[in-house]
Structure formats: C-alpha cells, structure tokens
C-alpha cells in the first residue's frame, strides 16, 4: 500500500473517531446535572420556573435529546461551534482567537523537548559513565518528579526576584500594539521562553531517558558493528546509523503524549497568564459555559487525532518495515 | 622473504570481567599473504571472532584491551593506531563479513545505500558513481536484477541474499584483506555452498587475502591454504590445510576432525554414533598453568597439567602446541 492510500485510510478513521468524540461529549454534558439556563439564572440573581423555561426554549434546550444532538453535529460540520452565553460571542471566534497562542506554546515546547531530549539522550548513551549521563539522570528524575505548576512557579520566582531577564506573564507587552510585526514577534518569543521551558521540562526528561535507552539498545546491535567495520567515524555511526533506528520509540511516545501536553498547557497557561485555550477552558468550566467547553473539547480531539495521524506517517517514513504494513 | 600482507604477532587481548581478568587471546601469531586463504577453526568461545575484531580494531573497550603484541598490514602497525587512521583502513584495506546476515544490515537504509556509503567514504566519489558501484557489486555477488535490488531494504531479502549484500559491501572498496567471520553459519546448506563458491571466485578475481573463520571443516578443506586451530584463546595447531587435516598432531584437532559427521549413501541397520569431544571449553578467567585442553584430552601426560605447551614445528610447515605430539616426535 502506498503512503498516500494509508494516509487516506487514516484520515477516514480519524473522521469516524471525531464524530464519536462529538457524540460522547454532547451526551456527557447533557446528562450532567445543571445546564446553561441554571447558570444564566444564577447570574441574574435567581429566576422562577417560568423564566427558566423561557431561557430553555430560546436556546433549544427543551427539544428531545436526538434533535439537539443532530443540530449540534450539523452545525459543527458547518464549522459553527455554537454561541457562548458567557462571553456573548460565537465559540468558533473565541477559540480561533486563543488557538494560535496555545499551538505556539504546545509545539514550541515539544520541539524544544524533542530536540534537547534527543541530544542529551544520545550524548548520555555515548558515554555511559560521563558527566552528561549524570545530568540526564538528574534532569529526568527532576522532570518526572516536579509538577509543572511548581516548576513554573520556581521559574517565576527566579526570574522575578533573582535574575529579571524574562517576562513572567502575558504574551506581548501592551505598548507594542501598534509596533511593526517583527517587533511584536520578537516580544512574543521573549514572553514565550518561560512557559515553553516549563512545559518542556517534563517531556524533556521523558524524551532524554527514552532516547538514551533506545540508543543503548541499538548501539549493541550487529549493524552498528557493521557500520564501524565499514570505517565510518563514530559521529556518523551515532547520528546516522544508530539514531535513525532509535527514533521509533521517541516518535511514538511523543505522539501519544500530545494530548497530555495540551492538558499540561492548561496549567502552564494559568501560571504564566498566557492567553491561550487553557485560560479559556478554565474560565468556561467555572462559568458552566457549555458550548465553549464542548468547542474546546472538540478542537483538542481534532488536534490529537491529527497529531496521531502525523505520528503514524512519520514512523512509516523512518522505518521501511512499518511502511510495508 | 618479503613481509606477509597481514601479520599478527604475539597478540594478547584481555577482558576485565567481574570474575576477574580473562585472557581472551593468548600470544596469537598468524599471517596471511596476498591471494591466500587462512582458515581459523575452533569451538565457540575460543577466540576466533576476537582475533577478527582485534584486527579491525573493534574490540569493545572497555572491557577489552589489546595488552601486547602487534598487528601489521604491509608492515604498517595497527595496534595503538588512532581511531581516525583506523577508520581509513577499516572497510578500505580490510573488509569484514559477519556471522548474522539477518541483523548485520541496517534495517532502515536500502542495501544500495549501505554499499554506496562505504565507496563514498573511502574513495570520495559522487553519490551517483557510488550508487553505480553498488549496483556493479550486487551484480558481482550474483544478485539477479541488481539495479532493482539496490533499492530494496534488508527485510525484503532472504538470508542468503543479505549475506551476498554483506559480501558486496565488504568488497566494494577492493580491500586487500577480507575477514569472513562464520559467513555461512546462519544459512541453509545449499546457500552455504553458493556463498563459499562466490567467495572463492571473487578471491580469484581480486586476489584478496581471506581470513575465514568457520566451524565448517569441510569448507576449510576445500577453500583454505592454511589453517589455524584455536582453543581457549590460543592457537594449538597451525599449518598447510592438507597436512593438518590428514595428519593432525594435536588431540583437539583430531577430535574436531572426528566430529565431522559422515554422509553415507547406504546407512546400515545400526547407525554410526556421532563423535563428540567430551566436556566444555573452560572459563577463560581460571585457566590453570598447564594445557587448557588437558581436562578434555584423552592422551594426557603428567606434564600437561603443569606446563603450558608452546607451538613447535612437528612436521614441515606444521606447528602444534601439544606435549603428547612432542613426545611422539621425540621417539
């Protein structure tokens, strides 16, 4: 089977999965006690049964479940995620405003974690008794053990009180609203450093450990000996012959971790007041803003599904044996 | 007499293990001339592969270490040479084929790429020229549809085909010495014969000297010019193949030859018993002072357990390290 066909098949499965997720989300939210009418009524300072019924009928909440579900799915198909009663804005618009910030944070922290994790893992595998190996062991223990919010808070303390070089909150300085785009970008990158490092720390630990383990295994294999017998220099043996073979576990785990990264981002965004989806999710959960919560759930599932398809394709590109299926 | 192409002399290799120091190679001396095939035989764990890896400079260090001795390629000393210089010799002047074709090729690169890599590295030619050479080499090792197979990944080839690819890879830069470490152990009998034929043909063509490490006494008899028999890290007998096989002096060699099963066209009602050498190879960490083979030998003399025998000429062009053989000769 060609890569194109496999990709088409995976996308097909992905769509089915996505629909299943939507149905499940909708069902769960509907059977949960309390609805938007209650929370609107709560904001108004209480309302009688008549008003509640009116609100419900205005938002279509009095219709049978199947009808509500059908409406929801068809509107999602038209990329309309509903209307937020809390923010008084269309959910799609709300999410699209926040999404870039979250994607920037999530992808930059993953790229950082993968790149540095790979490098540290390879270096540690290369010299098992070296200082680098010690550092990797320490980092992985620390990264695993320390909760993300705590790492974030420690970094904030460090950069506020001791060494104030990085901004510790927000995404862009307010004074730059009218500045040219490149100045804004530089400023955003500057603000990105701390949240990115915080979110990357836990995965950095995981990836470096994983790389070290799979590199060590690959380094003992016969084809690495063959590569040496060919006269290849050690660097080439490591970074070409061994590394490509040890990437599999890293790519798989990085793909699987992606959903965890998104939920990790929620915490990091809260700590660093990064204006992303996480902040939005938190506020809409507190406000019982059902359409927004479901929109965010839908979008995170979409991102996770897309990332999993990508992971699968990357694995196939790395290893011809998987490609053959 | 001119220098031999490859001369190993008094090579000692030690491994630090938890059980103590293991002398993996104990004063190995052997040499091979251009166009010659030297066979090395012996049981598993007797140091055959270690000899090969020492020549390539590929002993895992730590725990292994060349303690003393010398390895000379056309007079150039390889022991103690820097890694960068060794890399220029590996794959170019000395090629090596390994035992396990199933795992010795890198699964994520095409076989053509793996052969071409060596050519590009040592001859500095363009990627295209190297790829063309890879296809030529695949033709030379008699792989059908070589141009298409060059784009195959190892998992798409059979064991015999993979070993042919290994041979193509090892010979791509026309090395002066080829070390074949049990090249056929993992293959079917029919494929074994094909691989041996192929090696011999290529050798006739290129004049490569071959060090052939094998369990297969039949292959040694057919291919090799000289043979060295190893036991527990030492060479116990060495000489011209015909002579060693027809008139072995060391009890161990005699045993090895007796162990080769015979194929009878009309097996009788009572099957002939398979021969074996009783006992196992001793642990290299606690070799006594005497002959390492003494505990398994059926012609043991009193001095065998106290003095280690040295290689002595027992016949013309024929050395053996055995007190019994020496005593017999003295009579």
XYZ file of C-alpha atoms in Angstrom:
656
model
C 0.000 0.000 0.000
C 1.321 3.420 -0.888
C 1.790 6.110 1.732
C -0.982 8.168 0.098
C -3.518 5.372 0.427
C -2.542 4.731 4.042
C -2.882 8.438 4.769
C -6.368 8.487 3.198
C -7.374 5.488 5.284
C -6.071 7.065 8.490
C -7.938 10.300 7.764
C -11.123 8.277 7.237
C -10.696 6.546 10.608
C -9.883 9.918 12.165
C -13.179 11.394 10.981
C -15.156 8.488 12.402
C -13.324 8.886 15.693
C -14.026 12.611 15.707
C -17.764 12.054 15.255
C -17.701 9.535 18.086
C -15.953 12.087 20.295
C -18.555 14.735 19.482
C -21.459 12.399 20.293
C -19.811 11.320 23.533
C -19.034 14.886 24.622
C -22.523 16.017 23.873
C -24.084 13.121 25.740
C -21.897 13.608 28.794
C -22.552 17.318 29.009
C -26.294 16.816 28.529
C -26.685 14.217 31.247
C -24.566 16.235 33.679
C -26.815 17.959 36.238
C -27.432 21.647 35.672
C -27.478 23.465 32.381
C -26.874 26.856 30.890
C -30.288 28.083 31.904
C -29.393 27.480 35.558
C -26.163 29.409 35.236
C -27.805 32.319 33.383
C -30.472 32.367 36.031
C -27.748 32.247 38.675
C -26.092 35.340 37.136
C -29.417 37.144 37.126
C -29.613 36.531 40.851
C -32.190 33.740 40.648
C -35.262 33.242 38.465
C -38.539 31.408 38.691
C -39.546 28.317 36.744
C -41.252 30.326 34.062
C -38.150 32.336 33.196
C -36.035 29.191 33.227
C -38.435 27.515 30.797
C -38.279 30.542 28.549
C -34.481 30.531 28.511
C -34.509 26.809 27.740
C -36.861 27.194 24.871
C -34.892 30.148 23.466
C -31.702 28.040 23.331
C -33.497 24.891 22.141
C -32.786 23.046 25.380
C -36.374 21.844 25.658
C -36.120 19.762 22.481
C -35.593 15.973 22.568
C -32.001 14.833 23.002
C -31.738 13.376 19.462
C -32.828 16.623 17.890
C -30.334 18.620 19.915
C -27.545 16.212 19.005
C -28.463 16.292 15.302
C -28.442 20.077 15.319
C -25.101 20.187 17.087
C -23.415 17.808 14.665
C -24.722 19.592 11.601
C -23.632 22.951 12.909
C -20.143 21.588 13.711
C -19.951 20.286 10.157
C -20.521 23.892 9.088
C -17.655 24.896 11.445
C -20.109 26.600 13.757
C -19.372 25.577 17.336
C -22.311 27.419 18.809
C -22.675 30.652 20.769
C -21.159 31.394 24.138
C -23.729 32.803 26.564
C -20.963 33.778 28.940
C -18.760 35.708 26.514
C -21.588 36.716 24.217
C -19.588 35.723 21.166
C -19.544 32.802 18.717
C -17.447 29.935 20.145
C -15.566 29.463 16.873
C -14.407 33.044 17.040
C -13.441 32.752 20.723
C -11.413 29.642 20.076
C -9.718 30.918 16.950
C -8.561 33.951 18.940
C -6.911 31.758 21.568
C -5.799 28.808 19.486
C -2.634 30.321 17.952
C -1.245 31.119 21.400
C -1.801 27.571 22.623
C -0.465 25.953 19.473
C 2.612 28.159 19.651
C 3.201 27.138 23.260
C 2.492 23.436 22.693
C 4.518 22.994 19.524
C 7.475 25.126 20.597
C 7.728 23.263 23.906
C 7.506 19.898 22.136
C 10.141 20.860 19.587
C 12.389 22.066 22.402
C 11.785 18.906 24.445
C 12.397 16.591 21.482
C 15.492 18.397 20.218
C 17.199 18.771 23.582
C 15.963 15.389 24.792
C 17.408 13.684 21.719
C 20.718 15.454 22.060
C 21.065 14.695 25.775
C 19.910 11.106 25.284
C 22.424 10.450 22.530
C 25.230 12.063 24.489
C 24.370 10.034 27.564
C 24.175 6.789 25.593
C 27.513 7.541 24.019
C 29.358 7.938 27.276
C 27.523 5.927 29.942
C 29.925 6.948 32.698
C 30.190 10.605 31.855
C 29.045 13.827 33.472
C 26.415 14.226 30.729
C 24.869 10.945 31.745
C 24.697 12.177 35.310
C 22.986 15.378 34.155
C 20.459 13.383 32.133
C 19.687 11.150 35.085
C 19.242 14.166 37.332
C 17.097 16.038 34.812
C 14.861 13.064 34.197
C 14.305 12.454 37.887
C 13.629 16.130 38.456
C 11.399 16.472 35.403
C 9.356 13.430 36.356
C 9.059 14.332 39.985
C 8.335 18.045 39.812
C 4.744 19.066 38.997
C 4.527 21.520 36.107
C 2.924 24.300 38.159
C 5.663 24.046 40.727
C 8.431 24.230 38.116
C 6.604 27.224 36.663
C 6.334 28.979 39.978
C 10.002 28.326 40.757
C 10.942 29.818 37.389
C 8.754 32.836 38.097
C 10.460 33.371 41.445
C 13.848 33.008 39.811
C 13.119 35.446 37.008
C 11.217 37.990 39.049
C 13.328 38.173 42.122
C 16.777 36.950 41.261
C 17.516 37.355 37.604
C 14.868 39.503 35.896
C 15.653 38.923 32.230
C 12.495 37.186 31.021
C 8.920 38.433 31.361
C 6.931 36.147 33.627
C 3.401 36.731 32.414
C 1.343 37.570 29.337
C 2.187 37.090 25.717
C 3.059 40.551 24.464
C 3.814 43.901 26.025
C 0.765 46.145 25.753
C 2.892 49.024 24.499
C 3.627 47.160 21.269
C 0.042 47.050 19.964
C 0.915 49.421 17.132
C 4.508 48.313 16.623
C 5.640 46.632 13.340
C 5.064 42.861 13.203
C 8.693 41.848 13.645
C 8.978 43.795 16.890
C 5.826 42.083 18.093
C 7.178 38.674 17.165
C 10.438 39.237 18.972
C 8.472 40.351 22.002
C 6.237 37.279 21.820
C 9.265 34.999 21.564
C 10.671 36.740 24.617
C 7.457 36.113 26.550
C 7.334 32.532 25.295
C 10.628 31.445 26.880
C 9.468 30.690 30.424
C 6.138 28.945 29.677
C 7.840 26.966 26.934
C 10.679 25.818 29.187
C 8.221 24.942 31.956
C 6.013 22.853 29.722
C 9.033 21.282 28.017
C 10.723 20.280 31.286
C 8.598 17.236 31.988
C 8.820 15.952 28.411
C 12.473 16.774 28.127
C 13.053 14.363 30.977
C 10.929 11.677 29.379
C 12.438 12.037 25.919
C 16.056 12.097 27.014
C 15.563 8.940 29.050
C 13.764 7.240 26.224
C 16.400 8.212 23.678
C 19.165 7.039 25.941
C 17.529 3.664 26.449
C 16.770 3.012 22.811
C 20.175 4.294 21.707
C 21.898 1.977 24.142
C 19.940 -0.922 22.768
C 20.633 -0.027 19.155
C 24.324 0.554 19.851
C 24.718 -3.083 20.822
C 23.246 -4.310 17.568
C 25.083 -6.036 14.765
C 24.506 -3.380 12.154
C 26.215 -0.774 14.287
C 29.251 -3.043 14.349
C 28.933 -3.346 10.568
C 28.874 0.443 10.260
C 32.075 0.648 12.299
C 33.683 -2.112 10.249
C 32.993 -0.025 7.155
C 35.291 2.625 8.551
C 32.625 5.175 9.449
C 33.665 7.733 12.049
C 31.909 7.478 15.416
C 29.785 10.578 14.808
C 28.380 9.085 11.660
C 27.793 5.755 13.364
C 25.846 7.534 16.103
C 23.928 10.197 14.288
C 23.193 8.274 11.109
C 23.103 4.535 11.669
C 22.097 4.339 15.304
C 19.911 7.410 15.702
C 17.541 6.663 12.839
C 16.878 3.251 14.332
C 16.266 4.567 17.808
C 13.844 7.315 16.778
C 10.851 4.959 16.675
C 10.051 4.857 20.410
C 10.579 8.614 20.742
C 8.182 9.465 17.890
C 5.586 7.026 19.183
C 5.693 8.366 22.716
C 5.808 12.000 21.613
C 2.665 11.373 19.541
C 0.889 9.624 22.388
C 1.880 12.322 24.868
C 0.379 15.040 22.762
C -2.996 15.007 24.494
C -1.196 15.204 27.829
C 0.791 18.155 26.513
C -2.410 20.027 25.744
C -3.747 19.467 29.239
C -0.332 20.380 30.634
C -0.593 23.612 28.669
C -3.770 24.490 30.585
C -1.797 24.577 33.822
C 1.179 26.395 32.358
C -1.077 28.994 30.751
C -2.708 29.614 34.082
C 0.638 30.035 35.846
C 2.058 32.411 33.242
C -1.257 34.077 32.282
C -0.654 33.028 28.715
C -3.797 33.955 26.769
C -4.435 30.552 25.237
C -7.132 27.923 25.156
C -6.240 26.743 28.645
C -7.294 30.012 30.238
C -10.444 29.968 28.143
C -11.190 26.380 29.143
C -10.737 27.143 32.823
C -12.978 30.194 32.736
C -15.706 28.480 30.739
C -15.727 25.485 33.051
C -16.112 27.770 36.062
C -18.894 29.644 34.264
C -20.579 26.439 33.088
C -20.344 27.797 29.561
C -21.276 24.526 27.842
C -20.872 25.499 24.178
C -17.358 26.815 24.783
C -16.295 23.766 26.798
C -17.577 21.481 24.081
C -15.918 23.548 21.404
C -12.588 23.272 23.195
C -13.055 19.533 23.712
C -13.864 19.139 20.028
C -10.852 21.129 18.977
C -8.418 19.323 21.300
C -9.682 15.975 19.979
C -9.155 17.229 16.457
C -5.588 18.288 17.251
C -4.816 14.970 18.982
C -6.229 12.971 16.064
C -4.262 14.993 13.519
C -1.070 14.618 15.550
C -1.608 10.858 15.787
C -2.022 10.579 12.019
C 1.162 12.611 11.607
C 2.992 10.362 14.093
C 1.933 7.317 12.177
C 3.149 8.799 8.908
C 6.484 9.866 10.388
C 7.024 6.357 11.790
C 6.385 4.937 8.361
C 8.868 7.302 6.826
C 11.540 6.347 9.346
C 11.145 2.592 9.203
C 10.515 0.814 5.897
C 9.343 -2.298 7.744
C 6.307 -0.455 9.133
C 5.747 1.167 5.747
C 5.153 -2.264 4.261
C 2.221 -2.786 6.640
C 61.255 -13.321 2.153
C 59.013 -10.258 1.821
C 56.677 -9.180 4.601
C 53.354 -11.009 4.677
C 50.321 -8.879 3.783
C 48.876 -9.188 7.269
C 50.970 -10.349 10.184
C 49.666 -10.778 13.710
C 52.348 -11.499 16.240
C 52.208 -12.327 19.930
C 48.820 -10.668 20.243
C 47.422 -10.672 23.764
C 43.919 -9.424 24.467
C 42.476 -9.196 27.973
C 38.915 -8.560 29.106
C 38.181 -7.227 32.570
C 35.201 -9.164 33.842
C 33.516 -9.408 37.221
C 35.023 -12.844 37.629
C 38.496 -11.396 37.080
C 40.797 -10.890 34.146
C 40.014 -13.098 31.146
C 42.829 -13.619 28.669
C 40.779 -13.846 25.524
C 43.712 -14.081 23.156
C 46.974 -15.518 24.400
C 50.015 -14.772 22.238
C 48.372 -15.278 18.870
C 50.735 -15.308 15.913
C 49.470 -15.780 12.410
C 49.923 -14.285 8.982
C 48.312 -14.292 5.601
C 49.782 -13.456 2.192
C 48.185 -11.901 -0.818
C 45.800 -14.294 -2.561
C 45.876 -16.776 0.313
C 43.012 -18.104 2.375
C 43.711 -18.744 6.036
C 41.122 -20.777 7.874
C 40.603 -20.373 11.613
C 38.637 -23.145 13.288
C 37.670 -23.999 16.833
C 34.664 -24.224 19.096
C 32.564 -21.219 20.059
C 34.265 -19.003 22.581
C 37.814 -19.987 21.688
C 38.772 -16.541 20.402
C 38.196 -16.765 16.656
C 35.924 -13.776 16.426
C 38.075 -11.871 18.921
C 41.040 -12.343 16.611
C 38.992 -10.860 13.777
C 37.753 -7.935 15.864
C 41.282 -7.168 17.097
C 42.499 -6.940 13.532
C 39.684 -4.496 12.754
C 40.427 -2.545 15.932
C 36.843 -3.175 17.029
C 37.336 -4.820 20.399
C 34.797 -3.283 22.766
C 36.898 -1.119 25.074
C 36.075 -1.244 27.932
C 36.103 -4.101 28.952
C 38.502 -5.393 26.271
C 42.046 -4.245 25.643
C 44.980 -5.269 23.485
C 47.597 -5.837 26.164
C 50.577 -6.531 23.938
C 51.623 -7.775 20.545
C 51.411 -6.339 17.079
C 49.200 -6.431 14.004
C 50.899 -5.289 10.823
C 49.260 -4.614 7.490
C 52.014 -4.492 4.816
C 54.420 -3.552 7.566
C 52.187 -0.807 8.989
C 51.447 -1.250 12.691
C 47.740 -1.203 13.544
C 47.971 -1.690 17.304
C 47.863 1.698 19.015
C 46.894 3.496 15.814
C 44.499 6.445 16.263
C 40.808 5.915 15.571
C 40.789 8.318 12.625
C 43.579 6.415 10.892
C 41.977 3.082 11.692
C 38.753 4.286 10.087
C 40.669 4.849 6.874
C 41.796 1.224 6.928
C 38.555 -0.399 8.021
C 36.372 -1.083 5.038
C 39.073 0.046 2.638
C 42.099 -2.178 3.217
C 40.400 -4.697 5.458
C 36.817 -5.694 4.848
C 34.750 -7.820 7.149
C 31.731 -10.079 6.752
C 29.791 -11.007 9.851
C 28.078 -14.102 11.021
C 24.489 -12.893 11.123
C 23.267 -11.560 7.799
C 19.799 -11.154 9.278
C 20.903 -8.500 11.740
C 24.144 -7.149 10.291
C 22.485 -4.862 7.774
C 20.861 -1.661 8.927
C 17.082 -2.137 8.548
C 16.275 1.477 7.725
C 18.559 2.048 4.738
C 18.404 0.431 1.306
C 21.108 -2.111 0.594
C 22.379 0.010 -2.294
C 22.791 2.961 0.061
C 24.702 0.836 2.546
C 27.152 -0.380 -0.070
C 27.492 3.045 -1.666
C 28.180 4.639 1.717
C 31.419 2.720 2.022
C 32.507 3.641 -1.505
C 31.742 7.320 -0.990
C 33.571 7.320 2.309
C 36.805 5.760 1.117
C 37.023 6.860 -2.489
C 35.389 10.254 -2.266
C 33.370 9.703 -5.435
C 29.984 11.294 -6.142
C 26.805 9.787 -4.749
C 25.803 8.749 -8.249
C 29.078 6.991 -9.012
C 28.934 5.241 -5.650
C 25.408 4.057 -6.326
C 26.530 2.730 -9.713
C 29.382 0.885 -7.998
C 26.891 -0.577 -5.531
C 24.868 -1.990 -8.412
C 28.051 -3.379 -10.005
C 28.953 -5.049 -6.726
C 25.492 -6.565 -6.382
C 25.973 -7.984 -9.880
C 29.372 -9.304 -8.895
C 27.856 -11.215 -5.985
C 25.344 -12.678 -8.429
C 22.208 -10.985 -7.198
C 19.652 -11.048 -10.004
C 18.122 -7.742 -11.100
C 20.842 -5.904 -9.216
C 19.685 -2.430 -10.222
C 16.220 -3.004 -8.742
C 17.529 -4.842 -5.678
C 19.790 -1.947 -4.816
C 16.631 -0.095 -3.796
C 15.419 -2.928 -1.595
C 15.521 -2.792 2.176
C 17.184 -5.673 4.025
C 13.878 -7.090 5.284
C 12.850 -7.646 1.679
C 15.761 -10.035 1.041
C 16.393 -13.619 2.096
C 19.264 -14.595 4.392
C 21.427 -15.779 1.519
C 20.771 -12.575 -0.406
C 21.620 -10.499 2.644
C 24.900 -12.314 3.074
C 25.669 -11.605 -0.582
C 24.936 -7.956 0.126
C 27.331 -8.096 3.093
C 29.993 -9.554 0.841
C 29.339 -6.874 -1.774
C 29.665 -4.259 0.936
C 32.875 -5.705 2.336
C 34.452 -5.962 -1.106
C 33.132 -2.685 -2.552
C 36.426 -0.873 -1.978
C 38.519 -3.861 -3.102
C 40.161 -4.488 0.272
C 43.459 -6.324 0.412
C 42.280 -8.483 3.283
C 38.801 -9.858 3.808
C 37.822 -11.288 7.169
C 34.842 -13.613 6.951
C 33.555 -14.430 10.428
C 31.453 -17.567 10.052
C 29.834 -16.205 6.901
C 27.584 -19.214 6.389
C 26.644 -20.341 9.896
C 23.165 -18.875 9.678
C 22.387 -20.164 6.186
C 20.974 -23.272 4.521
C 23.437 -25.891 3.364
C 22.820 -25.214 -0.324
C 23.203 -21.490 0.191
C 26.391 -22.150 2.184
C 27.960 -23.833 -0.814
C 26.938 -20.939 -3.045
C 28.456 -18.392 -0.688
C 31.734 -20.315 -0.462
C 31.885 -20.619 -4.260
C 31.222 -16.929 -4.552
C 33.978 -16.051 -2.090
C 36.434 -18.243 -3.934
C 35.537 -16.774 -7.341
C 35.810 -13.225 -6.082
C 39.114 -14.049 -4.499
C 40.473 -15.482 -7.736
C 39.399 -12.298 -9.481
C 40.616 -9.738 -6.983
C 43.490 -11.539 -5.306
C 42.156 -10.602 -1.880
C 43.649 -12.412 1.066
C 40.901 -14.023 3.136
C 40.800 -14.953 6.792
C 37.964 -17.427 7.019
C 36.587 -18.146 10.446
C 34.310 -21.137 10.479
C 33.049 -24.256 12.210
C 32.848 -25.983 8.880
C 35.846 -28.333 8.488
C 34.595 -29.261 5.012
C 34.756 -25.677 3.854
C 38.262 -25.348 5.303
C 39.376 -28.464 3.450
C 38.038 -27.140 0.192
C 38.923 -23.452 0.334
C 41.761 -22.689 2.674
C 45.506 -22.810 2.022
C 46.489 -22.696 5.670
C 44.576 -23.399 8.814
C 44.930 -22.340 12.425
C 43.113 -24.309 15.116
C 42.243 -22.268 18.191
C 41.393 -23.408 21.677
C 40.700 -21.223 24.730
C 42.361 -18.163 23.256
C 45.464 -19.865 21.901
C 46.447 -21.332 18.581
C 47.042 -25.013 19.247
C 47.871 -26.165 15.750
C 48.696 -24.433 12.511
C 49.923 -25.429 9.073
C 49.078 -26.281 5.488
C 45.474 -27.399 5.281
C 46.076 -30.756 3.603
C 48.685 -31.678 6.106
C 46.809 -30.549 9.217
C 43.645 -32.335 8.170
C 45.326 -35.543 7.091
C 47.998 -35.669 9.818
C 46.738 -33.711 12.806
C 49.151 -33.641 15.749
C 47.041 -32.033 18.471
C 44.430 -34.186 20.168
C 41.954 -31.293 19.886
C 42.358 -31.092 16.100
C 41.969 -34.846 15.864
C 38.770 -34.576 17.865
C 37.413 -31.742 15.707
C 38.022 -33.749 12.559
C 36.438 -36.863 14.061
C 33.365 -34.821 14.957
C 32.501 -34.077 11.328
C 29.566 -36.357 10.565
C 29.908 -38.586 7.526
C 27.196 -38.827 4.973
C 26.699 -42.415 3.955
C 24.750 -43.300 0.827
C 23.531 -46.563 2.324
C 23.090 -46.267 6.082
C 23.272 -49.708 7.678
C 20.771 -51.052 10.195
C 22.991 -49.813 13.016
C 23.657 -46.087 12.678
C 27.166 -44.889 13.302
C 27.392 -42.909 16.562
C 28.146 -39.185 16.221
C 31.507 -38.297 17.720
C 31.920 -35.583 20.284
C 34.676 -34.075 22.360
C 33.661 -34.639 25.967
C 33.448 -31.593 28.218
C 33.223 -27.899 27.503
C 35.631 -25.053 26.796
C 36.953 -23.843 30.174
C 36.197 -20.385 31.546
C 38.934 -18.014 30.420
C 39.148 -16.471 33.861
C 40.589 -19.563 35.512
C 42.895 -21.287 33.096
C 45.468 -23.281 35.022
C 49.193 -23.255 34.329
C 49.049 -26.274 32.108
C 47.492 -27.061 28.766
C 43.938 -25.644 28.616
C 42.743 -28.719 26.773
C 44.183 -31.222 29.249
C 40.902 -31.812 31.170
C 39.231 -32.998 27.955
C 42.211 -34.707 26.334
C 42.368 -38.492 26.002
C 46.147 -38.605 25.578
C 47.095 -36.542 28.590
C 50.632 -36.744 30.051
C 51.760 -35.771 33.572
C 53.406 -32.525 32.420
C 50.200 -31.418 30.576
C 48.683 -30.145 33.820
C 51.781 -28.261 34.966
C 53.385 -26.735 31.848
C 51.655 -24.855 29.082
C 52.744 -26.332 25.745
C 54.182 -23.970 23.141
C 53.861 -24.112 19.371
C 56.677 -26.262 17.981
C 57.331 -27.477 14.487
C 56.147 -31.058 14.413
C 56.206 -31.501 10.664
C 57.296 -29.346 7.738
C 55.231 -26.112 7.733
C 53.213 -27.505 10.577
C 53.160 -26.355 14.204
C 51.419 -27.865 17.187
C 51.263 -26.971 20.875
C 50.938 -30.406 22.438
C 53.254 -32.290 24.778
C 51.934 -35.633 23.553
C 52.725 -34.734 19.948
C 56.184 -33.590 21.002
C 56.828 -36.755 22.921
C 55.734 -38.833 19.965
C 58.047 -36.872 17.698
C 60.977 -37.369 20.047
C 60.637 -41.142 19.905
